[in-house]
Amino acid sequence: MSAALPQLIAAATLSCAAATLTWSSVRAAEADFLERFRGAWSGSGKVQREGTSQPRQVTCSVTGTPAENRISAQGSCRAVVIFSRPIGVELVHDPRSGTYRGTYTGSQIGPARLTGTRKGDVVNLRIEWPRPVNGDTQAAMVIQNDGQGRLRIRVADNLTPGGPIQQTSEIVLARQ
């Protein structure tokens, strides 16, 4: 047996142990982040549905239910007393790729697909609408949870085909 073989085995064992510890800490960090969404939330903000409309003030309430590698947040938003719309986000985190995938409900045109990643307190998501909205089928959603009982959801889109990307919605919620 070569004198280098025990060192090679020790190095391989140490490498596997480090990878396992890193994998475990990544999963724990993601679980801690998802747990931030648990419970009842309420707040308000503005939503602009299309380029020709004015932003509407809305009040919203949502209940977040995290589980292993996933979050479900379901609720409703109300504009004045004119309308109330159910809203929701279902996201699943893939620990191998680090991506989030899921569905957003609340749009008049039906559920949209979400795909993105998290960096710190922020999940950046690409929205893929089922039909064109403002001339295309894509927009961006940013979900920020600071871990201090504050949740901010922003959507950015172009309001005219080929136009500049601008914020179309911002809702700030507080844990109840």
Short mmCIF file of C-alpha atoms in Angstrom, two decimals:
data_model
loop_
_atom_site.label_atom_id
_atom_site.label_comp_id
_atom_site.label_asym_id
_atom_site.label_seq_id
_atom_site.Cartn_x
_atom_site.Cartn_y
_atom_site.Cartn_z
CA MET A 1 0.00 0.00 0.00
CA SER A 2 1.34 3.40 -0.98
CA ALA A 3 2.08 5.95 1.77
CA ALA A 4 -0.08 8.46 -0.10
CA LEU A 5 -3.18 6.24 -0.08
CA PRO A 6 -4.18 6.91 3.56
CA GLN A 7 -3.81 10.66 2.93
CA LEU A 8 -5.92 10.39 -0.22
CA ILE A 9 -8.65 8.49 1.66
CA ALA A 10 -8.57 11.04 4.50
CA ALA A 11 -8.84 13.92 2.01
CA ALA A 12 -11.76 12.27 0.20
CA THR A 13 -13.55 11.58 3.50
CA LEU A 14 -13.00 15.16 4.66
CA SER A 15 -14.29 16.48 1.31
CA CYS A 16 -17.47 14.37 1.58
CA ALA A 17 -18.04 15.49 5.17
CA ALA A 18 -17.61 19.15 4.18
CA ALA A 19 -20.05 18.74 1.28
CA THR A 20 -22.61 17.12 3.60
CA LEU A 21 -22.25 19.91 6.17
CA THR A 22 -22.56 22.57 3.45
CA TRP A 23 -25.64 20.86 1.98
CA SER A 24 -27.22 20.63 5.44
CA SER A 25 -26.53 24.29 6.23
CA VAL A 26 -27.97 25.40 2.86
CA ARG A 27 -31.15 23.40 3.53
CA ALA A 28 -31.39 24.81 7.06
CA ALA A 29 -30.92 28.38 5.79
CA GLU A 30 -33.66 27.90 3.19
CA ALA A 31 -36.01 26.36 5.78
CA ASP A 32 -35.38 29.35 8.07
CA PHE A 33 -36.14 31.75 5.22
CA LEU A 34 -39.38 29.96 4.28
CA GLU A 35 -40.47 29.95 7.94
CA ARG A 36 -40.45 33.78 7.82
CA PHE A 37 -43.66 33.62 5.76
CA ARG A 38 -45.71 31.70 8.34
CA GLY A 39 -48.89 33.27 9.67
CA ALA A 40 -51.30 36.07 8.92
CA TRP A 41 -50.18 39.22 7.08
CA SER A 42 -52.05 42.38 6.12
CA GLY A 43 -51.20 45.67 4.50
CA SER A 44 -51.73 47.90 1.51
CA GLY A 45 -50.21 49.19 -1.67
CA LYS A 46 -50.86 50.20 -5.26
CA VAL A 47 -51.62 48.07 -8.29
CA GLN A 48 -51.69 49.24 -11.91
CA ARG A 49 -53.33 46.70 -14.19
CA GLU A 50 -52.54 48.22 -17.58
CA GLY A 51 -50.81 51.19 -19.17
CA THR A 52 -53.97 53.21 -19.68
CA SER A 53 -55.23 52.83 -16.10
CA GLN A 54 -54.29 54.71 -12.96
CA PRO A 55 -52.77 52.79 -10.04
CA ARG A 56 -55.39 51.65 -7.54
CA GLN A 57 -54.94 51.64 -3.79
CA VAL A 58 -55.53 48.14 -2.41
CA THR A 59 -55.64 46.53 1.01
CA CYS A 60 -54.61 42.91 1.25
CA SER A 61 -54.54 40.05 3.70
CA VAL A 62 -52.59 36.83 3.22
CA THR A 63 -51.90 33.70 5.23
CA GLY A 64 -48.53 32.04 4.71
CA THR A 65 -48.05 28.32 5.23
CA PRO A 66 -44.48 27.07 4.79
CA ALA A 67 -43.52 23.40 4.52
CA GLU A 68 -40.30 21.64 3.62
CA ASN A 69 -38.90 23.39 0.53
CA ARG A 70 -42.16 25.20 -0.20
CA ILE A 71 -44.35 28.14 0.69
CA SER A 72 -48.02 28.74 0.10
CA ALA A 73 -49.44 32.23 0.64
CA GLN A 74 -53.16 32.67 0.00
CA GLY A 75 -55.43 35.65 0.57
CA SER A 76 -57.21 38.52 -1.12
CA CYS A 77 -56.81 42.15 -2.10
CA ARG A 78 -59.60 44.73 -2.11
CA ALA A 79 -59.78 48.05 -3.95
CA VAL A 80 -62.22 50.40 -2.24
CA VAL A 81 -65.48 48.44 -2.05
CA ILE A 82 -65.61 47.90 -5.79
CA PHE A 83 -63.84 44.58 -6.05
CA SER A 84 -62.05 41.91 -4.11
CA ARG A 85 -59.76 39.43 -5.79
CA PRO A 86 -58.26 36.24 -4.42
CA ILE A 87 -54.47 36.19 -4.66
CA GLY A 88 -51.90 33.53 -3.99
CA VAL A 89 -48.38 32.30 -4.49
CA GLU A 90 -47.26 28.67 -4.43
CA LEU A 91 -43.48 28.28 -4.59
CA VAL A 92 -41.28 25.20 -4.36
CA HIS A 93 -37.54 25.50 -3.74
CA ASP A 94 -35.25 23.02 -5.48
CA PRO A 95 -32.23 22.71 -3.18
CA ARG A 96 -30.08 21.13 -5.90
CA SER A 97 -30.41 24.02 -8.36
CA GLY A 98 -31.27 26.76 -5.86
CA THR A 99 -34.27 27.80 -7.95
CA TYR A 100 -37.84 28.56 -6.98
CA ARG A 101 -40.70 27.50 -9.25
CA GLY A 102 -44.38 27.93 -8.81
CA THR A 103 -47.60 29.73 -9.58
CA TYR A 104 -49.08 33.16 -8.97
CA THR A 105 -52.87 33.52 -8.91
CA GLY A 106 -54.74 36.79 -8.85
CA SER A 107 -54.55 38.06 -12.40
CA GLN A 108 -57.69 38.43 -14.50
CA ILE A 109 -56.10 36.30 -17.22
CA GLY A 110 -55.42 33.31 -14.99
CA PRO A 111 -52.52 31.72 -13.14
CA ALA A 112 -48.97 32.69 -14.11
CA ARG A 113 -45.81 30.62 -13.82
CA LEU A 114 -43.00 31.85 -11.58
CA THR A 115 -39.30 30.98 -11.79
CA GLY A 116 -36.39 32.54 -9.93
CA THR A 117 -33.76 32.51 -7.22
CA ARG A 118 -33.18 33.94 -3.77
CA LYS A 119 -30.35 36.17 -2.68
CA GLY A 120 -30.44 37.17 0.98
CA ASP A 121 -33.91 38.45 1.92
CA VAL A 122 -35.09 38.73 -1.69
CA VAL A 123 -36.61 36.23 -4.13
CA ASN A 124 -36.39 37.50 -7.73
CA LEU A 125 -38.95 35.83 -9.97
CA ARG A 126 -39.78 35.89 -13.64
CA ILE A 127 -43.54 35.92 -14.28
CA GLU A 128 -44.81 34.12 -17.36
CA TRP A 129 -48.44 35.11 -18.00
CA PRO A 130 -50.75 32.64 -19.79
CA ARG A 131 -51.70 35.36 -22.34
CA PRO A 132 -50.16 38.70 -23.29
CA VAL A 133 -50.38 41.48 -20.70
CA ASN A 134 -49.38 44.93 -21.93
CA GLY A 135 -48.19 43.38 -25.20
CA ASP A 136 -46.07 40.49 -23.90
CA THR A 137 -46.20 37.47 -21.60
CA GLN A 138 -43.39 38.32 -19.17
CA ALA A 139 -42.90 40.50 -16.13
CA ALA A 140 -40.81 40.43 -12.95
CA MET A 141 -41.82 39.90 -9.32
CA VAL A 142 -39.65 40.63 -6.30
CA ILE A 143 -40.65 39.22 -2.91
CA GLN A 144 -38.69 40.62 0.02
CA ASN A 145 -39.06 39.32 3.57
CA ASP A 146 -36.68 41.00 6.00
CA GLY A 147 -37.38 38.52 8.81
CA GLN A 148 -38.61 41.40 11.00
CA GLY A 149 -42.31 41.00 10.24
CA ARG A 150 -42.36 42.99 6.99
CA LEU A 151 -43.12 41.54 3.55
CA ARG A 152 -42.85 43.57 0.34
CA ILE A 153 -44.09 42.36 -3.06
CA ARG A 154 -43.27 44.33 -6.21
CA VAL A 155 -44.11 43.67 -9.85
CA ALA A 156 -42.42 45.38 -12.79
CA ASP A 157 -43.57 45.26 -16.40
CA ASN A 158 -43.61 47.34 -19.54
CA LEU A 159 -46.99 49.10 -19.75
CA THR A 160 -46.75 49.56 -23.50
CA PRO A 161 -45.38 47.01 -26.00
CA GLY A 162 -41.63 47.51 -26.21
CA GLY A 163 -41.79 50.29 -23.61
CA PRO A 164 -39.60 50.72 -20.56
CA ILE A 165 -39.89 48.35 -17.60
CA GLN A 166 -41.47 50.10 -14.64
CA GLN A 167 -42.97 49.17 -11.32
CA THR A 168 -46.66 48.36 -11.73
CA SER A 169 -47.45 47.04 -8.24
CA GLU A 170 -46.09 47.36 -4.74
CA ILE A 171 -47.77 45.86 -1.69
CA VAL A 172 -46.27 46.03 1.80
CA LEU A 173 -47.59 43.63 4.41
CA ALA A 174 -46.95 43.30 8.14
CA ARG A 175 -47.21 40.15 10.23
CA GLN A 176 -50.34 40.16 12.39
#
